[in-house]
Amino acid sequence: MRSLFMLLGLLALLPALVWSQEKGKVEPVKVVEIKRDTPVLYDKDIEPIFVKKCLVCHSGQIKEGKLDLDSYEGLMKGGKRGKSVIPGKSADSLLYKTCGRTGAPFMPPPKEMNQQPLSPEELAVMKLWIDEGAKAPTGVRVRPKPVVSIPPPGIKSVRGLAVSPDKTLVAAGRGNEIHIYDAASGKHIRSLVDKLETPDKKPVEAAHLSIVEALAFSPDGKLLASGSFQEVKFWDPQTGAMKEKVTGFADHVVALDFSADGKYLATGGGAPSEDGELKVLDVATGKVAVDVKNGHSDTVYGVSFSPDGTKLASCGADKFVKVFEVPSGKFIKSFEGHTHHVLGVGWKADGKLLASGSADKSIKVWDYEKGEQVRTIQGHQNEITRLFFIGKTSQVVTCSGDQTVRFWNVDNGGAVRNFPGSTEYLFAVAVSPDGTVVAAGGGEGVVRLYNGANGQFIKALAPPGEEAPKK
Ligand code: HEC
């Protein structure tokens, strides 16, 4: 009995021990006083700090600690620990404590390679803003140029996934790495590596400097495209060689779709709360073939070519699904009805129906010609993060923050299959064209493979060198 109490006592001490260790290594940010004649402005003084040092992990689909720092409203709503800001009381505000590194969790996380803590001046401005009442933005938006944020080596969330058309390979994007697996054995075959260095010239062994947000195999399986901060890369999945790098994107590239003939790659992205970015690349030359300007008023999260390649559907944070002509880039029509970010869109093989999945938890099916909503499909308990049509069928696959992957029939709205087993938020899903190999991944860092024909779990793919869970 006594030893049990001792054990319990030790267990209770453990968090404190870990905490003091962390504290021992990391110095708090120096506290300095600043004097200002004018009030601190959220948009001018505070938001630029978030853009520079926080948004890579706290915006868009990535909301670590359930905290969205992309807007004033998101900041004031707080995260999983509750309110981050108590207006007038910096000392009681989690935001101030985490950034000053006087309270856990230290932000940005100290293990970051390229993430600098707040400077004493930035921290002082933040303190002053909170103490002045944490006032809302006034409308003068001054966004600094986006800079690359490099995730720490251990980051494990899977944000991009792709299954090769012949079902032999699974590609998983974790942090800034891309891991290629043999689908049958589950063995890690190789990691895709480019010659990279940080802005301050430190070598980086990874596929991209920043987070890999999307992956797609070309229809012939000979190329793997990856989207990350301001760039898209084309790889040879068989040799691991980087074939081409296309730059010139405004911000993160978060959505990719090859045309059915493999000639074009559609890309979607853009900085949060700015114009979305929607471009089509000519795969052979790497040149931009279509640049849709002002297509969306916010980040583009999903892109999908019509089956005949003459049109491009897109969706985004502005809640719209839109269709543009290819290659003119001319706007054709838009579909309105979702009440939150639309995170995935796809065309049915007959070209007549579109389906979209949203952070409002619903799937909507649209009649393309009529421009009307056909049905809404409910069932997911949380944000739908990706949606794809399965080959030439009437079925779509979705993954969600509710930790499930599901198949749905868009013709009648029926739920076809449910693939449970994930233990965290799902960001990514991929399905072979024949619907038999399903891969899903998210916050857990594990990719789960399922048999799409019967719903059975096949195996889990862990990060290289780690033990995969048995279920
Ligand atoms: C590399 C990723 C990363 C960066 C960059 C980052 N954070 Fe975080 N943040 C996290 C993670 C992961 C958590 C959850 C940690 C936990 O719960 O222990 C978190 C949690 C938080 C929380 C606690 C939310 C809650 O309610 O639990 C705050 C506040 C926060 N971050 C603020 C910031 C700020 C401000 C910045 C920029 C100065 C920043 N973070 C940069 C990854 C990051």
Short mmCIF file of C-alpha atoms and ligand atoms in Angstrom, two decimals:
data_model
loop_
_atom_site.label_atom_id
_atom_site.label_comp_id
_atom_site.label_asym_id
_atom_site.label_seq_id
_atom_site.Cartn_x
_atom_site.Cartn_y
_atom_site.Cartn_z
CA MET A 1 0.00 0.00 0.00
CA ARG A 2 2.74 2.36 1.01
CA SER A 3 4.64 1.79 -2.20
CA LEU A 4 1.48 2.52 -4.12
CA PHE A 5 1.21 5.88 -2.43
CA MET A 6 4.86 6.54 -3.15
CA LEU A 7 4.31 5.69 -6.77
CA LEU A 8 1.33 8.00 -6.93
CA GLY A 9 3.36 10.70 -5.30
CA LEU A 10 6.12 10.26 -7.84
CA LEU A 11 3.64 10.34 -10.68
CA ALA A 12 2.23 13.57 -9.36
CA LEU A 13 5.76 14.99 -9.29
CA LEU A 14 6.51 13.97 -12.84
CA PRO A 15 4.89 16.89 -14.67
CA ALA A 16 6.64 19.28 -12.33
CA LEU A 17 9.96 17.55 -13.04
CA VAL A 18 9.52 17.71 -16.78
CA TRP A 19 8.43 21.28 -16.41
CA SER A 20 11.48 22.28 -14.39
CA GLN A 21 13.74 20.54 -16.87
CA GLU A 22 12.20 22.48 -19.69
CA LYS A 23 12.43 25.59 -17.65
CA GLY A 24 16.07 24.92 -16.89
CA LYS A 25 17.02 24.81 -20.54
CA VAL A 26 15.02 27.75 -21.79
CA GLU A 27 15.58 31.29 -20.68
CA PRO A 28 12.57 33.56 -20.29
CA VAL A 29 12.47 36.44 -22.74
CA LYS A 30 14.01 39.53 -21.19
CA VAL A 31 11.45 41.96 -19.89
CA VAL A 32 11.98 45.51 -21.09
CA GLU A 33 9.85 48.60 -20.70
CA ILE A 34 8.73 50.51 -23.73
CA LYS A 35 7.15 53.90 -23.85
CA ARG A 36 4.74 54.92 -26.57
CA ASP A 37 2.70 58.05 -27.18
CA THR A 38 0.20 56.16 -29.34
CA PRO A 39 -1.87 53.08 -28.46
CA VAL A 40 -0.65 49.67 -29.59
CA LEU A 41 -2.61 48.56 -32.67
CA TYR A 42 -3.48 44.90 -33.23
CA ASP A 43 -3.08 45.02 -37.01
CA LYS A 44 0.10 47.08 -37.05
CA ASP A 45 1.94 45.84 -33.99
CA ILE A 46 0.62 42.43 -32.94
CA GLU A 47 -0.52 40.61 -36.05
CA PRO A 48 2.88 40.93 -37.79
CA ILE A 49 4.46 39.03 -34.88
CA PHE A 50 1.99 36.18 -35.36
CA VAL A 51 2.56 36.15 -39.13
CA LYS A 52 6.32 35.98 -38.64
CA LYS A 53 6.53 33.55 -35.73
CA CYS A 54 3.30 31.69 -35.14
CA LEU A 55 1.02 31.15 -38.13
CA VAL A 56 2.91 28.14 -39.46
CA CYS A 57 1.40 26.19 -36.56
CA HIS A 58 -1.64 28.27 -35.68
CA SER A 59 -3.63 29.01 -38.82
CA GLY A 60 -5.66 27.46 -41.59
CA GLN A 61 -5.95 23.72 -41.18
CA ILE A 62 -3.15 23.72 -38.63
CA LYS A 63 -4.36 24.90 -35.27
CA GLU A 64 -1.96 23.56 -32.69
CA GLY A 65 -3.40 23.69 -29.18
CA LYS A 66 -6.73 24.44 -30.95
CA LEU A 67 -5.58 28.04 -31.18
CA ASP A 68 -6.18 30.00 -34.39
CA LEU A 69 -3.94 33.07 -34.55
CA ASP A 70 -5.00 34.04 -38.03
CA SER A 71 -7.58 36.51 -36.80
CA TYR A 72 -8.26 38.68 -33.78
CA GLU A 73 -11.46 36.67 -33.18
CA GLY A 74 -9.49 33.41 -33.19
CA LEU A 75 -6.95 34.77 -30.73
CA MET A 76 -9.63 36.06 -28.38
CA LYS A 77 -11.55 32.78 -28.55
CA GLY A 78 -8.48 31.05 -27.16
CA GLY A 79 -7.29 27.45 -27.37
CA LYS A 80 -7.67 24.16 -25.59
CA ARG A 81 -6.65 25.68 -22.28
CA GLY A 82 -9.30 28.39 -22.57
CA LYS A 83 -8.79 32.11 -23.10
CA SER A 84 -5.31 33.13 -24.21
CA VAL A 85 -5.85 36.81 -23.53
CA ILE A 86 -7.40 38.46 -20.48
CA PRO A 87 -7.79 42.11 -21.55
CA GLY A 88 -6.06 44.47 -19.13
CA LYS A 89 -4.19 41.65 -17.40
CA SER A 90 -1.03 40.60 -19.22
CA ALA A 91 0.29 38.73 -16.19
CA ASP A 92 -2.77 36.46 -16.24
CA SER A 93 -2.78 35.99 -20.01
CA LEU A 94 -1.59 32.65 -21.36
CA LEU A 95 -0.42 34.39 -24.54
CA TYR A 96 1.98 36.60 -22.61
CA LYS A 97 3.23 33.76 -20.42
CA THR A 98 3.84 31.33 -23.28
CA CYS A 99 5.60 33.96 -25.42
CA GLY A 100 7.61 35.31 -22.50
CA ARG A 101 8.55 31.70 -21.69
CA THR A 102 7.48 32.06 -18.11
CA GLY A 103 4.56 29.61 -18.45
CA ALA A 104 4.06 26.37 -20.38
CA PRO A 105 3.80 25.66 -23.25
CA PHE A 106 6.69 27.91 -24.30
CA MET A 107 5.97 29.52 -27.67
CA PRO A 108 7.23 29.19 -30.29
CA PRO A 109 8.30 25.72 -29.11
CA PRO A 110 11.97 25.96 -28.05
CA LYS A 111 12.95 22.84 -30.01
CA GLU A 112 12.37 24.76 -33.21
CA MET A 113 15.43 25.06 -35.43
CA ASN A 114 14.52 28.27 -37.08
CA GLN A 115 11.86 29.67 -34.77
CA GLN A 116 13.12 32.60 -32.80
CA PRO A 117 11.48 33.49 -29.52
CA LEU A 118 9.86 36.90 -29.33
CA SER A 119 12.37 39.71 -28.97
CA PRO A 120 12.14 41.64 -25.68
CA GLU A 121 10.63 44.54 -27.66
CA GLU A 122 7.98 42.35 -29.28
CA LEU A 123 7.09 40.89 -25.89
CA ALA A 124 6.87 44.37 -24.39
CA VAL A 125 4.55 45.53 -27.18
CA MET A 126 2.38 42.46 -26.65
CA LYS A 127 2.21 43.16 -22.92
CA LEU A 128 1.26 46.76 -23.53
CA TRP A 129 -1.45 45.77 -26.03
CA ILE A 130 -3.01 43.37 -23.51
CA ASP A 131 -2.78 45.92 -20.69
CA GLU A 132 -4.37 48.57 -22.90
CA GLY A 133 -7.41 46.28 -23.18
CA ALA A 134 -6.47 43.97 -26.08
CA LYS A 135 -8.35 46.16 -28.55
CA ALA A 136 -9.69 44.80 -31.83
CA PRO A 137 -8.10 45.67 -35.18
CA THR A 138 -8.94 49.02 -36.70
CA GLY A 139 -8.77 47.97 -40.31
CA VAL A 140 -5.31 49.16 -41.34
CA ARG A 141 -3.82 45.90 -42.40
CA VAL A 142 -0.07 45.87 -42.84
CA ARG A 143 1.05 42.36 -43.57
CA PRO A 144 4.78 41.85 -43.73
CA LYS A 145 6.23 39.58 -46.39
CA PRO A 146 5.74 35.94 -45.45
CA VAL A 147 8.93 34.20 -44.40
CA VAL A 148 9.68 30.51 -44.38
CA SER A 149 9.09 28.74 -41.07
CA ILE A 150 10.96 25.51 -40.63
CA PRO A 151 9.23 22.84 -38.57
CA PRO A 152 11.30 21.02 -35.95
CA PRO A 153 12.74 17.63 -37.01
CA GLY A 154 10.40 15.63 -34.79
CA ILE A 155 7.12 17.07 -36.04
CA LYS A 156 4.93 14.14 -36.94
CA SER A 157 1.51 15.33 -38.13
CA VAL A 158 0.66 13.91 -41.55
CA ARG A 159 -0.75 16.68 -43.76
CA GLY A 160 -0.18 15.28 -47.24
CA LEU A 161 -0.85 11.74 -48.49
CA ALA A 162 -0.89 10.01 -51.87
CA VAL A 163 -1.37 6.44 -53.08
CA SER A 164 0.27 5.56 -56.42
CA PRO A 165 -2.23 4.64 -59.18
CA ASP A 166 -0.85 1.06 -59.30
CA LYS A 167 -1.29 0.82 -55.51
CA THR A 168 2.36 -0.13 -54.86
CA LEU A 169 3.45 3.06 -53.08
CA VAL A 170 2.16 5.32 -50.35
CA ALA A 171 3.72 8.77 -49.92
CA ALA A 172 3.29 10.58 -46.61
CA GLY A 173 4.24 14.18 -45.79
CA ARG A 174 5.28 14.65 -42.15
CA GLY A 175 6.59 18.04 -41.13
CA ASN A 176 8.96 18.98 -43.96
CA GLU A 177 9.74 15.35 -44.83
CA ILE A 178 8.23 12.99 -47.39
CA HIS A 179 8.31 9.27 -46.60
CA ILE A 180 7.70 6.65 -49.29
CA TYR A 181 6.35 3.24 -48.23
CA ASP A 182 5.82 -0.04 -50.00
CA ALA A 183 2.04 -0.40 -49.76
CA ALA A 184 2.04 -4.20 -49.59
CA SER A 185 4.69 -4.73 -46.90
CA GLY A 186 4.29 -1.38 -45.14
CA LYS A 187 8.08 -0.97 -45.27
CA HIS A 188 9.59 2.52 -45.42
CA ILE A 189 11.51 2.51 -48.72
CA ARG A 190 13.00 5.96 -48.79
CA SER A 191 12.63 9.58 -47.76
CA LEU A 192 12.71 12.27 -50.42
CA VAL A 193 15.56 14.65 -49.76
CA ASP A 194 16.60 17.86 -51.49
CA LYS A 195 19.75 19.91 -50.89
CA LEU A 196 18.42 22.60 -48.60
CA GLU A 197 19.65 25.16 -46.17
CA THR A 198 18.01 27.57 -43.77
CA PRO A 199 18.12 31.31 -44.49
CA ASP A 200 21.10 31.42 -42.09
CA LYS A 201 22.87 28.70 -44.10
CA LYS A 202 22.36 25.63 -41.91
CA PRO A 203 21.92 22.44 -43.93
CA VAL A 204 18.47 20.83 -43.78
CA GLU A 205 17.87 17.21 -44.72
CA ALA A 206 14.26 17.20 -45.86
CA ALA A 207 12.03 17.44 -48.92
CA HIS A 208 11.08 21.08 -48.33
CA LEU A 209 12.15 23.72 -45.83
CA SER A 210 8.60 24.19 -44.57
CA ILE A 211 5.67 21.85 -43.97
CA VAL A 212 4.58 19.50 -46.77
CA GLU A 213 0.93 20.42 -47.20
CA ALA A 214 -0.16 18.28 -50.15
CA LEU A 215 0.99 15.34 -52.27
CA ALA A 216 -0.28 13.91 -55.57
CA PHE A 217 0.86 11.17 -57.94
CA SER A 218 0.60 11.82 -61.68
CA PRO A 219 -1.94 9.52 -63.40
CA ASP A 220 0.88 7.36 -64.84
CA GLY A 221 2.51 7.14 -61.42
CA LYS A 222 5.86 8.43 -62.71
CA LEU A 223 5.81 11.70 -60.81
CA LEU A 224 5.00 12.71 -57.29
CA ALA A 225 4.15 16.40 -56.78
CA SER A 226 4.54 18.03 -53.37
CA GLY A 227 3.28 21.43 -52.22
CA SER A 228 4.88 23.50 -49.49
CA PHE A 229 5.72 27.11 -48.66
CA GLN A 230 5.98 29.09 -51.91
CA GLU A 231 6.96 26.06 -53.97
CA VAL A 232 5.92 22.86 -55.69
CA LYS A 233 8.38 20.03 -56.37
CA PHE A 234 8.17 17.13 -58.78
CA TRP A 235 9.91 13.90 -57.72
CA ASP A 236 10.64 10.54 -59.28
CA PRO A 237 9.08 8.24 -56.67
CA GLN A 238 11.11 5.24 -57.88
CA THR A 239 14.56 6.82 -57.47
CA GLY A 240 13.77 9.62 -55.04
CA ALA A 241 15.31 12.18 -57.43
CA MET A 242 13.95 15.71 -57.40
CA LYS A 243 13.04 16.45 -61.03
CA GLU A 244 11.84 20.00 -60.89
CA LYS A 245 11.13 22.80 -58.49
CA VAL A 246 8.57 25.47 -59.30
CA THR A 247 8.67 28.63 -57.18
CA GLY A 248 6.85 31.94 -57.23
CA PHE A 249 3.85 31.09 -55.08
CA ALA A 250 2.61 33.74 -52.66
CA ASP A 251 2.38 31.48 -49.63
CA HIS A 252 1.73 27.84 -48.79
CA VAL A 253 0.58 25.53 -51.60
CA VAL A 254 -1.99 23.33 -49.86
CA ALA A 255 -3.91 21.64 -52.69
CA LEU A 256 -2.79 19.73 -55.80
CA ASP A 257 -4.60 17.91 -58.62
CA PHE A 258 -3.24 16.44 -61.84
CA SER A 259 -5.40 16.63 -64.96
CA ALA A 260 -6.53 13.21 -66.22
CA ASP A 261 -3.98 13.32 -69.08
CA GLY A 262 -1.19 14.22 -66.65
CA LYS A 263 -0.23 17.36 -68.59
CA TYR A 264 -1.31 19.87 -65.98
CA LEU A 265 -1.08 20.23 -62.25
CA ALA A 266 -3.57 22.52 -60.52
CA THR A 267 -2.36 24.19 -57.33
CA GLY A 268 -4.24 26.04 -54.61
CA GLY A 269 -3.08 28.09 -51.66
CA GLY A 270 -2.38 31.66 -50.67
CA ALA A 271 -1.94 33.54 -47.43
CA PRO A 272 -4.84 33.39 -44.97
CA SER A 273 -7.23 36.35 -45.23
CA GLU A 274 -5.66 37.54 -48.48
CA ASP A 275 -6.50 36.69 -52.06
CA GLY A 276 -6.42 32.97 -52.59
CA GLU A 277 -3.93 31.62 -55.08
CA LEU A 278 -5.05 29.34 -57.92
CA LYS A 279 -2.56 28.34 -60.60
CA VAL A 280 -2.19 25.58 -63.17
CA LEU A 281 1.32 24.36 -64.01
CA ASP A 282 2.37 22.81 -67.29
CA VAL A 283 3.99 19.63 -65.98
CA ALA A 284 6.46 19.25 -68.88
CA THR A 285 7.93 22.73 -68.57
CA GLY A 286 7.13 23.67 -64.98
CA LYS A 287 5.74 26.97 -66.30
CA VAL A 288 2.51 28.55 -65.06
CA ALA A 289 -0.11 27.80 -67.73
CA VAL A 290 -3.07 29.43 -65.97
CA ASP A 291 -2.99 32.02 -63.21
CA VAL A 292 -6.48 32.74 -61.94
CA LYS A 293 -6.32 36.17 -60.38
CA ASN A 294 -8.73 37.15 -57.60
CA GLY A 295 -10.60 33.86 -57.94
CA HIS A 296 -11.10 33.57 -54.20
CA SER A 297 -10.87 36.20 -51.50
CA ASP A 298 -9.06 33.87 -49.09
CA THR A 299 -6.87 30.74 -49.07
CA VAL A 300 -7.75 28.11 -51.71
CA TYR A 301 -7.95 24.71 -49.97
CA GLY A 302 -9.13 22.42 -52.76
CA VAL A 303 -8.66 22.08 -56.53
CA SER A 304 -10.08 19.57 -59.00
CA PHE A 305 -9.98 19.32 -62.78
CA SER A 306 -13.18 18.40 -64.57
CA PRO A 307 -12.83 14.88 -66.05
CA ASP A 308 -12.34 16.33 -69.56
CA GLY A 309 -9.79 18.86 -68.31
CA THR A 310 -11.62 21.90 -69.69
CA LYS A 311 -12.60 23.28 -66.31
CA LEU A 312 -11.11 23.70 -62.87
CA ALA A 313 -13.14 23.64 -59.66
CA SER A 314 -11.73 25.27 -56.54
CA CYS A 315 -12.86 25.95 -53.01
CA GLY A 316 -11.55 27.85 -50.06
CA ALA A 317 -11.73 29.79 -46.85
CA ASP A 318 -14.16 32.23 -48.46
CA LYS A 319 -16.81 29.43 -48.24
CA PHE A 320 -17.23 29.29 -52.02
CA VAL A 321 -16.89 26.56 -54.60
CA LYS A 322 -16.01 28.10 -57.96
CA VAL A 323 -15.41 26.85 -61.46
CA PHE A 324 -13.01 28.38 -63.99
CA GLU A 325 -12.34 27.67 -67.64
CA VAL A 326 -9.02 26.05 -68.61
CA PRO A 327 -6.77 27.36 -70.07
CA SER A 328 -8.32 30.86 -70.22
CA GLY A 329 -8.79 31.07 -66.46
CA LYS A 330 -12.15 32.74 -67.04
CA PHE A 331 -14.63 32.54 -64.15
CA ILE A 332 -17.67 30.43 -65.08
CA LYS A 333 -19.80 30.10 -61.95
CA SER A 334 -19.81 29.79 -58.20
CA PHE A 335 -21.67 27.64 -55.70
CA GLU A 336 -22.64 29.12 -52.37
CA GLY A 337 -24.10 27.36 -49.34
CA HIS A 338 -21.37 26.20 -46.99
CA THR A 339 -21.21 28.15 -43.77
CA HIS A 340 -17.48 27.65 -43.09
CA HIS A 341 -14.18 27.06 -44.96
CA VAL A 342 -14.59 24.61 -47.85
CA LEU A 343 -11.61 22.25 -47.61
CA GLY A 344 -12.14 19.85 -50.50
CA VAL A 345 -13.89 19.68 -53.86
CA GLY A 346 -14.19 17.07 -56.63
CA TRP A 347 -15.95 16.30 -59.92
CA LYS A 348 -17.90 13.17 -60.56
CA ALA A 349 -16.61 11.28 -63.63
CA ASP A 350 -19.65 12.23 -65.73
CA GLY A 351 -18.81 15.91 -65.19
CA LYS A 352 -22.38 16.63 -64.09
CA LEU A 353 -21.99 16.71 -60.32
CA LEU A 354 -19.56 18.41 -58.00
CA ALA A 355 -19.13 17.55 -54.33
CA SER A 356 -17.52 19.64 -51.62
CA GLY A 357 -16.55 19.03 -47.99
CA SER A 358 -16.38 21.78 -45.41
CA ALA A 359 -15.32 22.79 -41.94
CA ASP A 360 -19.09 23.17 -41.38
CA LYS A 361 -18.99 19.30 -41.16
CA SER A 362 -21.21 18.82 -44.20
CA ILE A 363 -20.77 17.53 -47.73
CA LYS A 364 -22.69 19.36 -50.43
CA VAL A 365 -23.47 17.94 -53.85
CA TRP A 366 -23.97 20.43 -56.69
CA ASP A 367 -25.53 20.16 -60.14
CA TYR A 368 -22.92 21.78 -62.36
CA GLU A 369 -25.16 22.81 -65.27
CA LYS A 370 -28.01 24.16 -63.15
CA GLY A 371 -25.59 25.73 -60.68
CA GLU A 372 -27.76 24.40 -57.86
CA GLN A 373 -27.27 22.45 -54.68
CA VAL A 374 -28.62 18.91 -55.03
CA ARG A 375 -28.18 17.72 -51.46
CA THR A 376 -26.38 18.15 -48.18
CA ILE A 377 -24.90 15.08 -46.52
CA GLN A 378 -24.43 15.15 -42.76
CA GLY A 379 -22.67 12.61 -40.61
CA HIS A 380 -19.19 13.81 -39.73
CA GLN A 381 -18.95 15.15 -36.19
CA ASN A 382 -16.14 17.60 -36.95
CA GLU A 383 -14.50 19.54 -39.79
CA ILE A 384 -14.22 17.67 -43.07
CA THR A 385 -10.59 18.26 -44.04
CA ARG A 386 -10.34 16.55 -47.44
CA LEU A 387 -12.73 15.21 -50.07
CA PHE A 388 -11.96 13.27 -53.27
CA PHE A 389 -14.00 11.29 -55.74
CA ILE A 390 -12.97 7.64 -55.87
CA GLY A 391 -11.88 6.91 -59.45
CA LYS A 392 -14.83 6.98 -61.83
CA THR A 393 -17.43 6.04 -59.23
CA SER A 394 -20.26 8.03 -57.65
CA GLN A 395 -18.51 7.78 -54.32
CA VAL A 396 -16.43 10.32 -52.47
CA VAL A 397 -14.00 9.75 -49.64
CA THR A 398 -13.76 12.25 -46.80
CA CYS A 399 -11.57 12.54 -43.72
CA SER A 400 -12.40 14.62 -40.72
CA GLY A 401 -11.35 16.06 -37.41
CA ASP A 402 -13.74 13.49 -35.93
CA GLN A 403 -10.97 10.87 -36.54
CA THR A 404 -12.86 8.94 -39.19
CA VAL A 405 -12.54 8.35 -42.92
CA ARG A 406 -15.82 7.70 -44.74
CA PHE A 407 -17.13 6.76 -48.16
CA TRP A 408 -20.37 8.35 -49.36
CA ASN A 409 -22.58 7.94 -52.40
CA VAL A 410 -23.24 11.38 -53.87
CA ASP A 411 -26.17 10.15 -55.98
CA ASN A 412 -28.34 9.30 -52.98
CA GLY A 413 -26.44 10.83 -50.06
CA GLY A 414 -25.93 7.44 -48.43
CA ALA A 415 -23.07 6.57 -46.09
CA VAL A 416 -21.20 3.65 -47.67
CA ARG A 417 -18.36 2.87 -45.31
CA ASN A 418 -16.73 4.12 -42.14
CA PHE A 419 -13.05 3.59 -41.36
CA PRO A 420 -12.47 4.20 -37.65
CA GLY A 421 -9.29 3.63 -35.66
CA SER A 422 -7.49 6.95 -35.80
CA THR A 423 -6.91 8.51 -32.42
CA GLU A 424 -6.40 12.12 -33.50
CA TYR A 425 -7.62 14.77 -35.93
CA LEU A 426 -7.26 13.62 -39.55
CA PHE A 427 -5.75 16.04 -42.08
CA ALA A 428 -5.17 13.80 -45.07
CA VAL A 429 -6.64 10.92 -47.00
CA ALA A 430 -5.78 9.23 -50.30
CA VAL A 431 -7.45 6.40 -52.23
CA SER A 432 -6.26 4.31 -55.16
CA PRO A 433 -8.33 4.90 -58.34
CA ASP A 434 -10.06 1.51 -57.91
CA GLY A 435 -11.00 2.40 -54.34
CA THR A 436 -9.32 -0.59 -52.73
CA VAL A 437 -6.35 1.06 -50.98
CA VAL A 438 -7.26 3.80 -48.54
CA ALA A 439 -4.63 5.74 -46.59
CA ALA A 440 -5.41 8.22 -43.80
CA GLY A 441 -3.23 10.36 -41.55
CA GLY A 442 -3.28 13.28 -39.16
CA GLY A 443 -2.14 14.53 -35.79
CA GLU A 444 -1.09 11.09 -34.60
CA GLY A 445 1.66 10.92 -37.24
CA VAL A 446 0.64 7.39 -38.18
CA VAL A 447 -0.76 6.49 -41.61
CA ARG A 448 -3.46 3.82 -41.50
CA LEU A 449 -4.12 1.66 -44.53
CA TYR A 450 -7.55 0.14 -45.07
CA ASN A 451 -9.11 -2.15 -47.61
CA GLY A 452 -11.64 0.13 -49.30
CA ALA A 453 -13.63 -2.83 -50.59
CA ASN A 454 -14.59 -4.19 -47.18
CA GLY A 455 -13.56 -1.50 -44.72
CA GLN A 456 -10.95 -3.65 -42.99
CA PHE A 457 -7.89 -2.13 -41.34
CA ILE A 458 -4.74 -3.50 -43.02
CA LYS A 459 -1.76 -1.93 -41.28
CA ALA A 460 -0.33 1.25 -39.82
CA LEU A 461 2.72 3.04 -41.20
CA ALA A 462 4.79 4.77 -38.52
CA PRO A 463 7.44 7.45 -39.07
CA PRO A 464 10.74 5.80 -40.18
CA GLY A 465 12.42 3.99 -37.31
CA GLU A 466 9.36 4.00 -35.09
CA GLU A 467 7.12 1.14 -34.06
CA ALA A 468 3.74 1.13 -35.82
CA PRO A 469 0.62 0.60 -33.72
CA LYS A 470 -1.10 -2.76 -34.16
CA LYS A 471 -4.49 -1.26 -34.94
C1 HEC B 1 6.18 24.80 -34.58
C2 HEC B 1 4.83 24.99 -34.22
C3 HEC B 1 4.42 26.16 -33.36
C4 HEC B 1 4.74 27.49 -33.49
C5 HEC B 1 5.65 28.13 -34.50
C6 HEC B 1 3.99 28.18 -32.46
N1 HEC B 1 3.24 27.30 -31.75
FE1 HEC B 1 1.93 27.74 -30.26
N2 HEC B 1 1.51 25.78 -30.02
C7 HEC B 1 2.10 24.75 -30.72
C8 HEC B 1 1.70 23.48 -30.14
C9 HEC B 1 2.12 22.10 -30.62
C10 HEC B 1 0.82 23.79 -29.08
C11 HEC B 1 0.14 22.83 -28.11
C12 HEC B 1 1.10 22.59 -26.99
C13 HEC B 1 0.47 22.01 -25.77
O1 HEC B 1 -0.75 21.97 -25.68
O2 HEC B 1 1.23 21.63 -24.87
C14 HEC B 1 0.74 25.24 -29.03
C15 HEC B 1 -0.03 25.93 -28.09
C16 HEC B 1 -0.05 27.32 -27.97
C17 HEC B 1 -0.81 28.03 -26.98
C18 HEC B 1 -1.68 27.42 -25.92
C19 HEC B 1 -3.09 27.28 -26.42
C20 HEC B 1 -3.98 26.58 -25.43
O3 HEC B 1 -5.06 27.10 -25.12
O4 HEC B 1 -3.60 25.48 -24.98
C21 HEC B 1 -0.58 29.37 -27.19
C22 HEC B 1 -1.16 30.53 -26.41
C23 HEC B 1 0.31 29.46 -28.31
N3 HEC B 1 0.61 28.19 -28.77
C24 HEC B 1 0.77 30.66 -28.84
C25 HEC B 1 1.74 30.73 -29.83
C26 HEC B 1 2.27 31.97 -30.31
C27 HEC B 1 1.82 33.36 -29.83
C28 HEC B 1 3.21 31.67 -31.24
C29 HEC B 1 4.12 32.61 -31.98
C30 HEC B 1 4.87 33.52 -31.18
C31 HEC B 1 3.24 30.23 -31.37
N4 HEC B 1 2.32 29.70 -30.51
C32 HEC B 1 4.04 29.55 -32.26
C33 HEC B 1 2.94 24.86 -31.80
C34 HEC B 1 3.48 26.05 -32.25
#
